Coordinates of C-alpha atoms and ligand atoms in Angstrom, one line a residue:
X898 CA -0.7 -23.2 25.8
X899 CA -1.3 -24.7 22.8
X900 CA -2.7 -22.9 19.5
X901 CA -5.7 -23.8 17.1
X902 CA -4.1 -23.6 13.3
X903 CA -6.9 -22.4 11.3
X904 CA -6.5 -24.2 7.7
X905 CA -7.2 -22.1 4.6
X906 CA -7.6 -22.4 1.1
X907 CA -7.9 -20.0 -2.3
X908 CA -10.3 -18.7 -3.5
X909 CA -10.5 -19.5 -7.3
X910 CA -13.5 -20.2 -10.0
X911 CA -15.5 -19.4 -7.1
X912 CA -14.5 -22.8 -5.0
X913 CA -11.7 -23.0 -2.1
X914 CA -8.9 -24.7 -3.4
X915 CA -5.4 -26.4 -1.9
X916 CA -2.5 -25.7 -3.8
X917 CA -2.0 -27.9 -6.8
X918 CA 1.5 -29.0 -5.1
X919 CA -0.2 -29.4 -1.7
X920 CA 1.7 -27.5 0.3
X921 CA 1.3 -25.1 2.8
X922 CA 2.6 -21.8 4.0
X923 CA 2.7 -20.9 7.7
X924 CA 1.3 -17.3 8.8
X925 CA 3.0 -16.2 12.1
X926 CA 1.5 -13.5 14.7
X927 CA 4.2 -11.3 14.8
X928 CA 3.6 -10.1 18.3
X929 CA 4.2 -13.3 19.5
X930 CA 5.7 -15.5 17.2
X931 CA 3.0 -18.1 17.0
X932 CA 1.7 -19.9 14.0
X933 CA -2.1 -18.7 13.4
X934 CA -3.0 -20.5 10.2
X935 CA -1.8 -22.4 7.1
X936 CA -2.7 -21.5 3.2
X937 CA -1.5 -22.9 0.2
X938 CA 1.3 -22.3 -1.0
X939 CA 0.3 -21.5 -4.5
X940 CA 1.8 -22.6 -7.8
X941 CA 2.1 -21.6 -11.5
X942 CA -0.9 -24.2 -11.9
X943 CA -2.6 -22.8 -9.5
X944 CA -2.4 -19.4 -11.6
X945 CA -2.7 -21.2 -14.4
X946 CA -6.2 -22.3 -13.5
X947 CA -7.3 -18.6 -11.8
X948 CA -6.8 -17.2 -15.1
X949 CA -8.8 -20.0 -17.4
X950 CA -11.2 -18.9 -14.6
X951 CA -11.2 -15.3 -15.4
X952 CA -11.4 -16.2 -18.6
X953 CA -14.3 -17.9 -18.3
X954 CA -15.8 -15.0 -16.1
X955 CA -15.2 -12.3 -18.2
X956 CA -17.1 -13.8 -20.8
X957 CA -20.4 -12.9 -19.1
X958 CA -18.7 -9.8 -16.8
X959 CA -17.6 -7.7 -19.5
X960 CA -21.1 -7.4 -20.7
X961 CA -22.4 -5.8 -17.3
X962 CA -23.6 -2.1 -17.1
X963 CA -21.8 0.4 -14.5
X964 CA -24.5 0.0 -12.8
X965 CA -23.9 -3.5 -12.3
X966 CA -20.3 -3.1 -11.6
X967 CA -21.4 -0.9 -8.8
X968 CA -23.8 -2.8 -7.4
X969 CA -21.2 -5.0 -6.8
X970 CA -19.1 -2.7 -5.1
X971 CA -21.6 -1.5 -3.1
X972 CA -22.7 -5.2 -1.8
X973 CA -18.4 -5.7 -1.3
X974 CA -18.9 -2.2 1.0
X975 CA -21.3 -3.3 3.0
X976 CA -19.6 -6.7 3.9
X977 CA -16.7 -5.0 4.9
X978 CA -18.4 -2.4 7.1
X979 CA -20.7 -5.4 8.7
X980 CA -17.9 -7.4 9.8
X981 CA -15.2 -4.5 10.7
X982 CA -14.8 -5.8 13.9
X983 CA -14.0 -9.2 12.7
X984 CA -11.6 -8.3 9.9
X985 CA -10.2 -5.7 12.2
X986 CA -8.8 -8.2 14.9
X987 CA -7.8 -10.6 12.6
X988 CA -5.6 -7.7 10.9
X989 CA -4.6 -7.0 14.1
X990 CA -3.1 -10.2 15.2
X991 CA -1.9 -11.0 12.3
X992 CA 0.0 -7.5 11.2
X993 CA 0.7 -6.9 15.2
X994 CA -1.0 -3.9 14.3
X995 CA -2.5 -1.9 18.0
X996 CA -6.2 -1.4 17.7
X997 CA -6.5 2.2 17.3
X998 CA -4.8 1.7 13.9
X999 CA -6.6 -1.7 13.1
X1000 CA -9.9 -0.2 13.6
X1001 CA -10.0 2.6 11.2
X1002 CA -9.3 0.8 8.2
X1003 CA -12.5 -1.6 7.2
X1004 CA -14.1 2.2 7.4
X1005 CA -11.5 3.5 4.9
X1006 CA -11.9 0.1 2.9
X1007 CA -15.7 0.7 2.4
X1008 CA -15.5 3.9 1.9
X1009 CA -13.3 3.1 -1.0
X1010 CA -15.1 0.4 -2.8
X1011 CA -18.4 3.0 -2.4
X1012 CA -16.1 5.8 -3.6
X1013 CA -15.5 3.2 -6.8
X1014 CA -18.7 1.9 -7.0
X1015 CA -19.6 5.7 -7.8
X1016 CA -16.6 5.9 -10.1
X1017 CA -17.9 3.3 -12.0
X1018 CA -20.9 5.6 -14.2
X1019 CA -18.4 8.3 -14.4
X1020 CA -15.8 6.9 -16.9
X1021 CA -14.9 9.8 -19.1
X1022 CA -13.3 10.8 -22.7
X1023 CA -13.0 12.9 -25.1
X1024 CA -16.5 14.0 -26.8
X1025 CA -17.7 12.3 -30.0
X1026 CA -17.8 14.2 -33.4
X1027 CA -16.9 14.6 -36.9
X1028 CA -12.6 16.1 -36.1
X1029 CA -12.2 15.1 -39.7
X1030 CA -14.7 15.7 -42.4
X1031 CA -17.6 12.5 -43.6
X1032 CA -15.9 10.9 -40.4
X1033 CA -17.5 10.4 -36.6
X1034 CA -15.2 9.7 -34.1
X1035 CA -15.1 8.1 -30.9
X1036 CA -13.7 7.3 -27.5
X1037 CA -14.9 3.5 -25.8
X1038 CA -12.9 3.8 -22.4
X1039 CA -12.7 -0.4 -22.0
X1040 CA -11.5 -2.4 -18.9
X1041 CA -8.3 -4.3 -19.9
X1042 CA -9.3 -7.9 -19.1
X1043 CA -7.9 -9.9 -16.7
X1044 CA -5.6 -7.6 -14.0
X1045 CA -3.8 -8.8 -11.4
X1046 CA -2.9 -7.6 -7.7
X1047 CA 0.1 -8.2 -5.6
X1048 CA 0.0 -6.9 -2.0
X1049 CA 2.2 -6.0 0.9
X1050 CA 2.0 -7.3 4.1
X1051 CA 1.7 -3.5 5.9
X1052 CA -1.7 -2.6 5.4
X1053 CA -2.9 -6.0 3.5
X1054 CA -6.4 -5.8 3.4
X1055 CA -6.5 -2.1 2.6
X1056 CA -3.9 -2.2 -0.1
X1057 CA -6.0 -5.0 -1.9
X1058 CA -9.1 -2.9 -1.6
X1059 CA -7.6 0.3 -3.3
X1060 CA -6.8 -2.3 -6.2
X1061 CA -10.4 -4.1 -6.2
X1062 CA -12.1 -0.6 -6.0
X1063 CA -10.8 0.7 -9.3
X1064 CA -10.6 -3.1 -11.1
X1065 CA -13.8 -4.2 -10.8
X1066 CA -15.5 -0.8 -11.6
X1067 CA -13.5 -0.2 -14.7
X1068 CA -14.8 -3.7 -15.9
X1069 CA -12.3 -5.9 -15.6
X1070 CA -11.6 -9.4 -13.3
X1071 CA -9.3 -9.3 -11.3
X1072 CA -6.5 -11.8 -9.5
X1073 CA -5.3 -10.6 -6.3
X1074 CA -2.1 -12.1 -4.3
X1075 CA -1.8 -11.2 -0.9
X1076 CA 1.8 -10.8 0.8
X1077 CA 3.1 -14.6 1.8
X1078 CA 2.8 -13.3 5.6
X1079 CA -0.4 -11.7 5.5
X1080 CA -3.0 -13.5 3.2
X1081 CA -5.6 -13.9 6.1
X1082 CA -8.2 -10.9 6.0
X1083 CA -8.3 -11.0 2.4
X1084 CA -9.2 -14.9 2.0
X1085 CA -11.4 -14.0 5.2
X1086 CA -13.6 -11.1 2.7
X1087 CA -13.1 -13.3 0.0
X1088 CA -15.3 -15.9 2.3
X1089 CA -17.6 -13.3 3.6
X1090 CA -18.1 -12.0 0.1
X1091 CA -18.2 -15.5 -1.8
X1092 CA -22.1 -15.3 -2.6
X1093 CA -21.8 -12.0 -4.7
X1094 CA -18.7 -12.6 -6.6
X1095 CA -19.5 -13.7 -9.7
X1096 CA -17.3 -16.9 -9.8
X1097 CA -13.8 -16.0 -11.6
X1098 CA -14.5 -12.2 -11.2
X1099 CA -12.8 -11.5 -8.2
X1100 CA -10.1 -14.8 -7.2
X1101 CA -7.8 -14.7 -4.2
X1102 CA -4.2 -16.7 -5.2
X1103 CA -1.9 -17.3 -2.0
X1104 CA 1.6 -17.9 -2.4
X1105 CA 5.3 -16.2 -2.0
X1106 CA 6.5 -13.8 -5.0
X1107 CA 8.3 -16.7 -6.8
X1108 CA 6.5 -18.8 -7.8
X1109 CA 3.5 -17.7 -7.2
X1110 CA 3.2 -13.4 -7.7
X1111 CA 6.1 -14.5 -10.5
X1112 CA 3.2 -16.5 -12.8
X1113 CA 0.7 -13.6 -12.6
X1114 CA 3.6 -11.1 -13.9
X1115 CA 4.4 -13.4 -16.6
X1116 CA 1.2 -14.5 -18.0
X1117 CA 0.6 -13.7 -21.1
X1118 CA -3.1 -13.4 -20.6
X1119 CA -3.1 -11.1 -17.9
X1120 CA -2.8 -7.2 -18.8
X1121 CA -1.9 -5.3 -15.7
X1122 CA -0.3 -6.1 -13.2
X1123 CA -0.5 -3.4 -10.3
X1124 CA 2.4 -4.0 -7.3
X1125 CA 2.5 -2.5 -4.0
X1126 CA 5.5 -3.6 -2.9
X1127 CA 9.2 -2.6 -2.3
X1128 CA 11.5 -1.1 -5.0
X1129 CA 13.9 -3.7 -5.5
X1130 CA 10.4 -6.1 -6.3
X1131 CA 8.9 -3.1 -8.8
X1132 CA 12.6 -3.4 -10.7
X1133 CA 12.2 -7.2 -11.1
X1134 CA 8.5 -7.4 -11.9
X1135 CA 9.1 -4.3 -14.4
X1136 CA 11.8 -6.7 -16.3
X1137 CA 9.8 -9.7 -16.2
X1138 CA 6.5 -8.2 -17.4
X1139 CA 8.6 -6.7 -20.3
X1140 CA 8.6 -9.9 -22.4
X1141 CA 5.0 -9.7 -22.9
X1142 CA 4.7 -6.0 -22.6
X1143 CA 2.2 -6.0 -19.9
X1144 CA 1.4 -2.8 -18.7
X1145 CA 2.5 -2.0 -14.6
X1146 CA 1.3 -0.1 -11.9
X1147 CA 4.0 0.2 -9.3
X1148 CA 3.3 1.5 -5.6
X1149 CA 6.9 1.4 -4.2
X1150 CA 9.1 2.1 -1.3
X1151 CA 9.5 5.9 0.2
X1152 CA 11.6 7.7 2.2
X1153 CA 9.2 10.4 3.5
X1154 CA 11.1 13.8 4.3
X1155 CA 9.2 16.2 7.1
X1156 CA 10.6 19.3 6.3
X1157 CA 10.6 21.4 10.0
X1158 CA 10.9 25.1 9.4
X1159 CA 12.9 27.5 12.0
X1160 CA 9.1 29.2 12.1
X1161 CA 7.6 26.1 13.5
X1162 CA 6.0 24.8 16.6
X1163 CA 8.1 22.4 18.3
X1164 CA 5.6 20.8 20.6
X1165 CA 3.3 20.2 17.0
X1166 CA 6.3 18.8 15.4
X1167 CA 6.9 16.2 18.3
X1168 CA 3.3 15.0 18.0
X1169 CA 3.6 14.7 14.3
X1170 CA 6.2 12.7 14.4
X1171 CA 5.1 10.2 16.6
X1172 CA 2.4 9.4 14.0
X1173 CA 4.3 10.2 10.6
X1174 CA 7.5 7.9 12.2
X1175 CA 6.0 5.4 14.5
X1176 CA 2.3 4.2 12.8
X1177 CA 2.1 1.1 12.1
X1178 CA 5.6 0.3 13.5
X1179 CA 7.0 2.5 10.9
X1180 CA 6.1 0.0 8.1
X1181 CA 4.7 2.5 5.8
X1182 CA 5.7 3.6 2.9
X1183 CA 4.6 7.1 3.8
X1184 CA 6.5 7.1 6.7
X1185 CA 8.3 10.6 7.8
X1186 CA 11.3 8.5 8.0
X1187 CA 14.1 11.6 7.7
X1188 CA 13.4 14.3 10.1
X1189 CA 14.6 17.8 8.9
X1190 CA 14.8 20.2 11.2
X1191 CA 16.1 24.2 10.8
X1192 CA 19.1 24.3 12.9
X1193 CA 17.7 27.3 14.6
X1194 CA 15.3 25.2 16.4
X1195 CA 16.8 21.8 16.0
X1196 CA 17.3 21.0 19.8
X1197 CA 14.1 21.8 21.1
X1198 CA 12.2 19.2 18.1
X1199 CA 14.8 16.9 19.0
X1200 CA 14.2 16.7 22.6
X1201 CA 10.9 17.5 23.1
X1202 CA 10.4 14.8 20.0
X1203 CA 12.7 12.0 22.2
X1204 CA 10.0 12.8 25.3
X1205 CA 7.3 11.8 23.2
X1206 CA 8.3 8.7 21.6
X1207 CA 9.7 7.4 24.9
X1208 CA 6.4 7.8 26.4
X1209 CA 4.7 5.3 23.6
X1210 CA 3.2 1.9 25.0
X1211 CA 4.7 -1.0 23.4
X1212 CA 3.4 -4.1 23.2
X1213 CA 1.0 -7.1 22.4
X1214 CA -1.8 -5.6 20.7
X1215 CA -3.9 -8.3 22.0
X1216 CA -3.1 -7.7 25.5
X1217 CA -4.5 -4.3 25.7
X1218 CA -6.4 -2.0 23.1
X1219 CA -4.6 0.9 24.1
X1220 CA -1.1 -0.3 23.1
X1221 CA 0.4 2.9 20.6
X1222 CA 3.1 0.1 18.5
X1223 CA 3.1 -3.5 18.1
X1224 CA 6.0 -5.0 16.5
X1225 CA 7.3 -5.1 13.3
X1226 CA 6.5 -8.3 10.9
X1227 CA 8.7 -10.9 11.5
X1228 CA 11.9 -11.7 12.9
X1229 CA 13.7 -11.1 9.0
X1230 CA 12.4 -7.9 9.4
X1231 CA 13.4 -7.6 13.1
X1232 CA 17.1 -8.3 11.9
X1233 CA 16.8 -6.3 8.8
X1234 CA 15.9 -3.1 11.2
X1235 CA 18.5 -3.5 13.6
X1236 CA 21.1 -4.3 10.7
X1237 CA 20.4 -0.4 9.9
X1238 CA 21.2 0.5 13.1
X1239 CA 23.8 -1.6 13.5
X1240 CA 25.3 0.1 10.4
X1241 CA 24.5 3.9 11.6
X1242 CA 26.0 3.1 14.9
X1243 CA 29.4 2.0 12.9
X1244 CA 29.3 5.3 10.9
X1245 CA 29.1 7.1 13.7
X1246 CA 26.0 7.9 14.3
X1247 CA 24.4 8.2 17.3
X1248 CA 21.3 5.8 18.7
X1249 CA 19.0 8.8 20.8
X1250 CA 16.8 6.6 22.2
X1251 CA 15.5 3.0 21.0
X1252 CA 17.9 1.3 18.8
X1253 CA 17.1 -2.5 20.5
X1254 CA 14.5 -5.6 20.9
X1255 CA 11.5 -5.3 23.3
X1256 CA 10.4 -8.0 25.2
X1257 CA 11.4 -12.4 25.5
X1258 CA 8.9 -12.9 22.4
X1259 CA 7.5 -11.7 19.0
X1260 CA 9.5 -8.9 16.6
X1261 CA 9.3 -6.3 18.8
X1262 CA 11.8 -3.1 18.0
X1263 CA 11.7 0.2 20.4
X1264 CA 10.8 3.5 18.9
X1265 CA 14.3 4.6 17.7
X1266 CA 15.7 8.3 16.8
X1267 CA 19.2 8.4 15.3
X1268 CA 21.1 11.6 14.7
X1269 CA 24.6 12.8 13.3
X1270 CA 23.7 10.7 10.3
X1271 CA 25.1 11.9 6.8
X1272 CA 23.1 12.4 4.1
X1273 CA 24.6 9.9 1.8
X1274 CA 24.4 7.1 4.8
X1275 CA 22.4 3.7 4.2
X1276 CA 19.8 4.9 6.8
X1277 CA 19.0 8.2 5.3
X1278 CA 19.2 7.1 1.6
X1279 CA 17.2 3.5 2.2
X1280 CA 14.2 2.1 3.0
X1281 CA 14.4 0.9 6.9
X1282 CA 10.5 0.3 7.3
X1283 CA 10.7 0.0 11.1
X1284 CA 10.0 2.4 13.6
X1285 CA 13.0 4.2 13.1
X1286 CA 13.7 8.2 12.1
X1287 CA 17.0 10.1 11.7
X1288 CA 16.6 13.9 12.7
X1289 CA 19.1 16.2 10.6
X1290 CA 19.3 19.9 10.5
X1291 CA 19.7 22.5 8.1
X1292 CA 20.0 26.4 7.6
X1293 CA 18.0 27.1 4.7
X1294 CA 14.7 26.5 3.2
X1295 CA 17.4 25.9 -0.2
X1296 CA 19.1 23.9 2.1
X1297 CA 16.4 21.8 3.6
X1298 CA 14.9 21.3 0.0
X1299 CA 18.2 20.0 -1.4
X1300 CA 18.2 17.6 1.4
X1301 CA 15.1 16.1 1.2
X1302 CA 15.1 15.8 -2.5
X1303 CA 18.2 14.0 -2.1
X1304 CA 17.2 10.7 -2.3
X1305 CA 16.0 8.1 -4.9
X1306 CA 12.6 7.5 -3.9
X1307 CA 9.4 10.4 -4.3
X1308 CA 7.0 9.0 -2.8
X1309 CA 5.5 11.3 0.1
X1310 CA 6.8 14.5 2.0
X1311 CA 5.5 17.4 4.5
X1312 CA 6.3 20.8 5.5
X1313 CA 6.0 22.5 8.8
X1314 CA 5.9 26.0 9.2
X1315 CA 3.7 28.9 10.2
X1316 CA 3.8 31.2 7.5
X1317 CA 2.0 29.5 4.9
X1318 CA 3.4 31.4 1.7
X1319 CA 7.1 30.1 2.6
X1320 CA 5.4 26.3 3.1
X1321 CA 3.8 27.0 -0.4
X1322 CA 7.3 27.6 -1.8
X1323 CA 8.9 24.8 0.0
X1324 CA 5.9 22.5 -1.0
X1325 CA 6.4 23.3 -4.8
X1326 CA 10.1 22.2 -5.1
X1327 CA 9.6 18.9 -3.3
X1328 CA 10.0 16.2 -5.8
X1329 CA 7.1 13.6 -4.2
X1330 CA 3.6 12.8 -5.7
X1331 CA 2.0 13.4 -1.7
X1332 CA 3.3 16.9 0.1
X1333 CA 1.2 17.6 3.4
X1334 CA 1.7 20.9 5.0
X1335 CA 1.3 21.0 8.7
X1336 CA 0.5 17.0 8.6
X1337 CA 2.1 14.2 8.2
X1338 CA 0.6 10.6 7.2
X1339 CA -3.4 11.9 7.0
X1340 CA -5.7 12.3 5.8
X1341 CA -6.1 9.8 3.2
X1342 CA -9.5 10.6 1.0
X1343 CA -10.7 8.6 -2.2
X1344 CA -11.4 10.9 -4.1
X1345 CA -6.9 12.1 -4.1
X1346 CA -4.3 10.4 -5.6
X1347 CA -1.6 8.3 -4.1
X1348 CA 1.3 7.9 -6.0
X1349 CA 5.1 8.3 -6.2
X1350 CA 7.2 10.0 -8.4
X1351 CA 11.4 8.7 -9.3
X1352 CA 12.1 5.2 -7.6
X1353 CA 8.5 4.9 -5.8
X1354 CA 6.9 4.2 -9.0
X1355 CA 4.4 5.4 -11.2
X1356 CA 0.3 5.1 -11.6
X1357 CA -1.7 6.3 -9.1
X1358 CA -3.9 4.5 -6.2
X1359 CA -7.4 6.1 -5.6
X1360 CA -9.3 8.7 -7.2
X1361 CA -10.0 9.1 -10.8
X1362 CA -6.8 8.8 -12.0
X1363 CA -6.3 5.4 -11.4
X1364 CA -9.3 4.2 -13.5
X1365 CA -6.4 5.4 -16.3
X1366 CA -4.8 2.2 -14.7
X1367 CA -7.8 -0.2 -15.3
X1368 CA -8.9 0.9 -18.6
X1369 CA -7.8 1.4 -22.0
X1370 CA -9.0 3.8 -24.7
X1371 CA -10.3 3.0 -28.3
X1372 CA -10.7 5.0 -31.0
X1373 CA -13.7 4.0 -33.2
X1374 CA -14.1 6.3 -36.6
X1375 CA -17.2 5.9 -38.6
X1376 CA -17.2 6.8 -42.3
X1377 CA -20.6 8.8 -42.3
X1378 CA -23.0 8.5 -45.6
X1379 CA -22.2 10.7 -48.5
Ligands
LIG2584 P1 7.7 -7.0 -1.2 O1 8.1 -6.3 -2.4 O2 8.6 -7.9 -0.5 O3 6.4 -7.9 -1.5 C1 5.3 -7.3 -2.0 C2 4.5 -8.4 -2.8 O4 5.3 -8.7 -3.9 C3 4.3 -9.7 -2.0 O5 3.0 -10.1 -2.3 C4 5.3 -10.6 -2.6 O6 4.9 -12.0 -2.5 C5 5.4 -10.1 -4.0 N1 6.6 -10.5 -4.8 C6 7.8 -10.5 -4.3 N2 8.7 -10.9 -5.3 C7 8.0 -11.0 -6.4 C8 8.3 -11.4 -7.7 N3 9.6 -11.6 -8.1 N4 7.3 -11.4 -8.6 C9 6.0 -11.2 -8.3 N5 5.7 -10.9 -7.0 C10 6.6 -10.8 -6.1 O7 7.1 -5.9 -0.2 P2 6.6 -6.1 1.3 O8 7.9 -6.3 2.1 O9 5.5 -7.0 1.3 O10 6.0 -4.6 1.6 C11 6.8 -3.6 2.0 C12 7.1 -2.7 0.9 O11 5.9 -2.2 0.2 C13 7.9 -1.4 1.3 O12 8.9 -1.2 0.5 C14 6.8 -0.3 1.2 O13 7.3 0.9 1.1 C15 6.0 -0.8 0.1 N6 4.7 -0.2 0.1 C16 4.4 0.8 -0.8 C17 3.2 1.4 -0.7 C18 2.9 2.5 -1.7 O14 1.7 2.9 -1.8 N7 3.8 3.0 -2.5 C19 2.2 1.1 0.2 C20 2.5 0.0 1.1 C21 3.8 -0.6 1.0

């Protein structure tokens, strides 16, 4: 059966445009391997002219009230939430994310931008007044300019909303680049939304990380640049943006720890960790990746856990809307997941259940649990973003702490236990900028950080805190008559 290619363009100065070298990138459905559209595959022209855009646009925009600037937001909201369905398959087939994950995030996306468009008339700072005598000081919190967004492919519309949210309410205009294999719901709202952006306020540049993401880092015009992305890209964009001093916000990779407790309930554990390990295929940065479980009830988790995640459905979210895991994104990441295994397996480790392909087509990989893994292995002390978990024990809370602290990345962690004191304790000493206790993965609320600590970066998605991210604070002092 033959395919329809749908043919897209970016969205910049308000007009859809190729790319200025005229080619194209192909976007695949990962569940089956198919091509489902083309967009350009952008160019340092191509940023070149997004920015003398913004430029342009910020003129007028940065004379806008808050309440402007939420208005805005608020109009954005709305879009999303009146074509959720739409944007919800088209993430679906495009991420090979299952429908019961798909669907819940264009409500998480509105509730975002609304939970901006609120922020936006609450900007804060320190009061006015005379600190020094004949003197008036005071605070202007200011938008930065022009910021720009790079996105992941994981959660692609979502991730651009949580930078739009805080961008556009702080004031500024904003540049967003989705992930080279998932650009389509974004230029999708972009074409939805294209009669209440304010041409140049909000553009949409498609193109791979070099050359494309590359230009927006090094333009010296542009102020932030704010990554969600992997560790090894935060590292390069964190040298590059250095020659023109640009400030960063860096979402990065995680390892998540679920620390399991000898006080624990093992049948809760197992359902936890087919969401913390196996949403979205495992491709999230959150993901409770490394399993550690007290020794004293380490077998029961682990087999009780193993009965769960082989009873997942696996599949074509298209075919059915009750599939639990679609594949992973594409077939480098395919190889790149069973290259872990492949690795474990020849450090003796030992493959549970999963570990292989599913199916003739698309990147499928089966839900995987691999034990007798050392701590200082690739697959506990990297980033395998696949449905994949290693289950370890431990006999102490000291013990499990060191554990899960052992690694370079800080990005989430939970704690399992009945006793709520000793989860306190455990919860305190973990070195990660998310700890849930009893939970794993949810919930996710605006009005809370997201963040990592060490190797997953630094700034803060959501909340109040990251309109720190979007603005900038001047200090005016007025020499008062004598
Ligand atoms: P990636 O780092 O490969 O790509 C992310 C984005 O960076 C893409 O848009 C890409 O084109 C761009 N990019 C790549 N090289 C670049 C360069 N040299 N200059 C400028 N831009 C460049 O990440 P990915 O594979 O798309 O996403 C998966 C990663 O994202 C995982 O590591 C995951 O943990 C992380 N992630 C983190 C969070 C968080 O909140 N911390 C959330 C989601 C995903």
């Amino acid at each position: 059966m033959s395919v329809s290619v749908t043919q897209m363009k970016q969205f910049i100065g308000g007009e859809w445009v190729e790319s200025s070298s005229g080619e194209t990138l192909e976007v695949l459905n990962p569940a089956t391997g198919e091509v489902l559209a083309e967009v350009p595959a952008g160019t340092g022209e191509d940023v070149e002219r997004a920015v003398a855009a913004a430029k342009k646009a910020w003129s007028e925009w940065h004379s806008k009230t808050p309440k402007d600037r939420m208005e805005l937001l608020l109009a954005l909201a709305d879009i999303v939430d009146e074509n959720a369905e739409e944007l919800a398959r088209l993430e679906s087939q495009n991420v090979g994310k299952p429908w019961w994950v798909a669907k819940d995030e264009p409500p998480a996306m509105s509730d975002n931008l609304r939970f901006f468009a609120g922020a936006a008339r609450q900007l804060e700072g320190k009061s006015a007044g005379e600190y020094v005598e004949g003197y008036t000081s005071m605070i202007r919190r200011e938008p930065l300019g022009i910021v720009a967004g790079i996105c992941p492919w994981n959660y692609p519309l979502y991730m651009a909303m949580w930078k739009i949210g805080p961008a556009l309410a702080a004031g500024n205009v904003q540049i967003v680049k989705p992930a080279e294999q998932t650009p389509l719901t974004l230029l999708r709202f972009a074409e939805l939304a294209q009669e209440v952006i304010p041409p140049g306020v909000l553009q949409v540049v498609t193109g791979e990380g070099i050359p494309t993401g590359d230009a927006l880092v090094r333009h010296s015009d542009i102020r932030l640049v704010s990554l969600t992305g992997d560790t090894a890209t935060g590292k390069i964009i964190a040298k590059n943006a250095a020659d023109t001093v640009k400030r960063l916000h860096l979402e990065l990779g995680g390892k998540a720890p679920m620390v399991v407790l000898d006080d624990a309930d093992p049948a809760t554990v197992a359902e936890a960790i087919k969401i913390g390990g196996y949403f979205n295929s495992g491709q999230d940065c959150t993901a409770s990746s490394r399993i550690l479980v007290s020794e004293r009830i380490y077998d029961d988790v682990l087999s009780q856990t193993v009965g769960v995640v082989d009873a997942m459905t696996v599949g074509d979210p298209a075919s059915d809307d009750d599939i639990e895991m679609g594949p992973v994104i594409s077939h480098e990441q395919q190889q790149r997941v069973l290259g872990f295994l492949e690795r474990a397996t020849d450090a003796e480790a030992t493959i549970v259940t999963g570990g292989g392909t599913v199916g003739e087509r698309g990147f499928f990989i089966s839900p995987t649990i691999v034990t007798d893994v050392a701590q200082d292995s690739d697959i506990v002390q990297n980033e395998v973003f696949g449905p994949v978990v290693t289950v370890q024990p431990f006999s102490s809370d000291e013990d499990a702490i060191a554990l899960a602290n052992g690694v370079r990345y800080g990005l989430a962690a939970s704690v399992f236990s009945e006793n709520v004191g000793r989860a306190m304790k455990v919860a305190a000493n973990l070195d990660f900028g998310t700890v849930w206790i009893n939970e794993h993965l949810f919930p996710l609320t605006p009005e809370m950080p997201h963040g990592g600590f060490k190797e997953s970066g630094y700034g803060k998605d959501m909340s109040l805190y990251s309109m720190e991210e979007y603005t900038r604070i001047k200090h005016v002092v007025v020499k008062l008559a004598e």
